C-alpha positions as semicolon CSV with decimal commas, in nm:
position;residue;x (nm);y (nm);z (nm)
1;M;5,784;-0,232;1,574
2;T;5,462;-0,447;1,530
3;K;5,320;-0,472;1,239
4;P;4,980;-0,275;1,278
5;G;4,635;-0,504;1,309
6;P;4,323;-0,385;1,025
7;P;4,153;-0,053;1,188
8;R;3,863;-0,105;1,382
9;E;3,631;-0,006;1,121
10;I;3,649;-0,303;0,938
11;D;3,506;-0,533;1,239
12;E;3,230;-0,236;1,219
13;L;3,128;-0,257;0,807
14;S;3,154;-0,658;0,823
15;E;2,915;-0,634;1,074
16;F;2,699;-0,395;0,904
17;L;2,730;-0,568;0,572
18;T;2,644;-0,906;0,720
19;E;2,345;-0,738;0,863
20;K;2,218;-0,570;0,550
21;F;2,263;-0,920;0,369
22;D;2,084;-1,109;0,592
23;E;1,772;-0,811;0,549
24;I;1,805;-0,850;0,158
25;Y;1,810;-1,270;0,134
26;D;1,507;-1,287;0,390
27;K;1,295;-1,045;0,166
28;I;1,431;-1,258;-0,113
29;E;1,322;-1,571;0,103
30;N;0,998;-1,536;0,109
31;L;0,949;-1,466;-0,226
32;E;0,723;-1,721;-0,417
33;N;0,933;-1,949;-0,647
34;S;1,247;-1,920;-0,401
35;N;1,375;-2,314;-0,343
36;N;1,686;-2,267;-0,498
37;I;1,856;-1,972;-0,340
38;A;2,195;-1,905;-0,305
39;M;2,370;-1,602;-0,209
40;K;2,766;-1,597;-0,210
41;I;2,916;-1,264;-0,217
42;E;3,317;-1,121;-0,106
43;I;3,439;-0,814;-0,107
44;S;3,802;-0,725;-0,001
45;F;3,939;-0,469;0,138
46;S;4,239;-0,314;0,021
47;G;4,500;-0,077;0,174
48;V;4,511;-0,262;0,524
49;G;4,655;-0,519;0,474
50;K;4,457;-0,823;0,331
51;E;4,155;-0,793;0,496
52;K;3,847;-1,004;0,361
53;F;3,433;-1,013;0,421
54;S;3,288;-1,304;0,295
55;Y;2,935;-1,399;0,297
56;K;2,795;-1,724;0,249
57;R;2,415;-1,810;0,279
58;K;2,242;-2,107;0,122
59;Y;1,829;-2,157;0,121
60;A;1,646;-2,503;0,110
61;A;1,299;-2,489;0,006
62;K;1,127;-2,709;0,306
63;Q;0,942;-2,980;0,160
64;S;0,558;-3,009;0,268
65;K;0,338;-3,305;0,339
66;S;-0,023;-3,254;0,261
67;G;-0,146;-3,536;0,421
């Protein structure tokens, strides 16, 4: 008997969360004084194996040269 893999719903949930976190991050990034943003979210799913969803994204302010 083979060990069952993670349910497909885990992949769908991970994709959904990534899209939502990207939307949130983009809104934060557009705020004034947003030059030092780092967002790290880690969610562990319990019940089936040790599935883990991890989301990391960093933003560095763009240097604008006035000339």
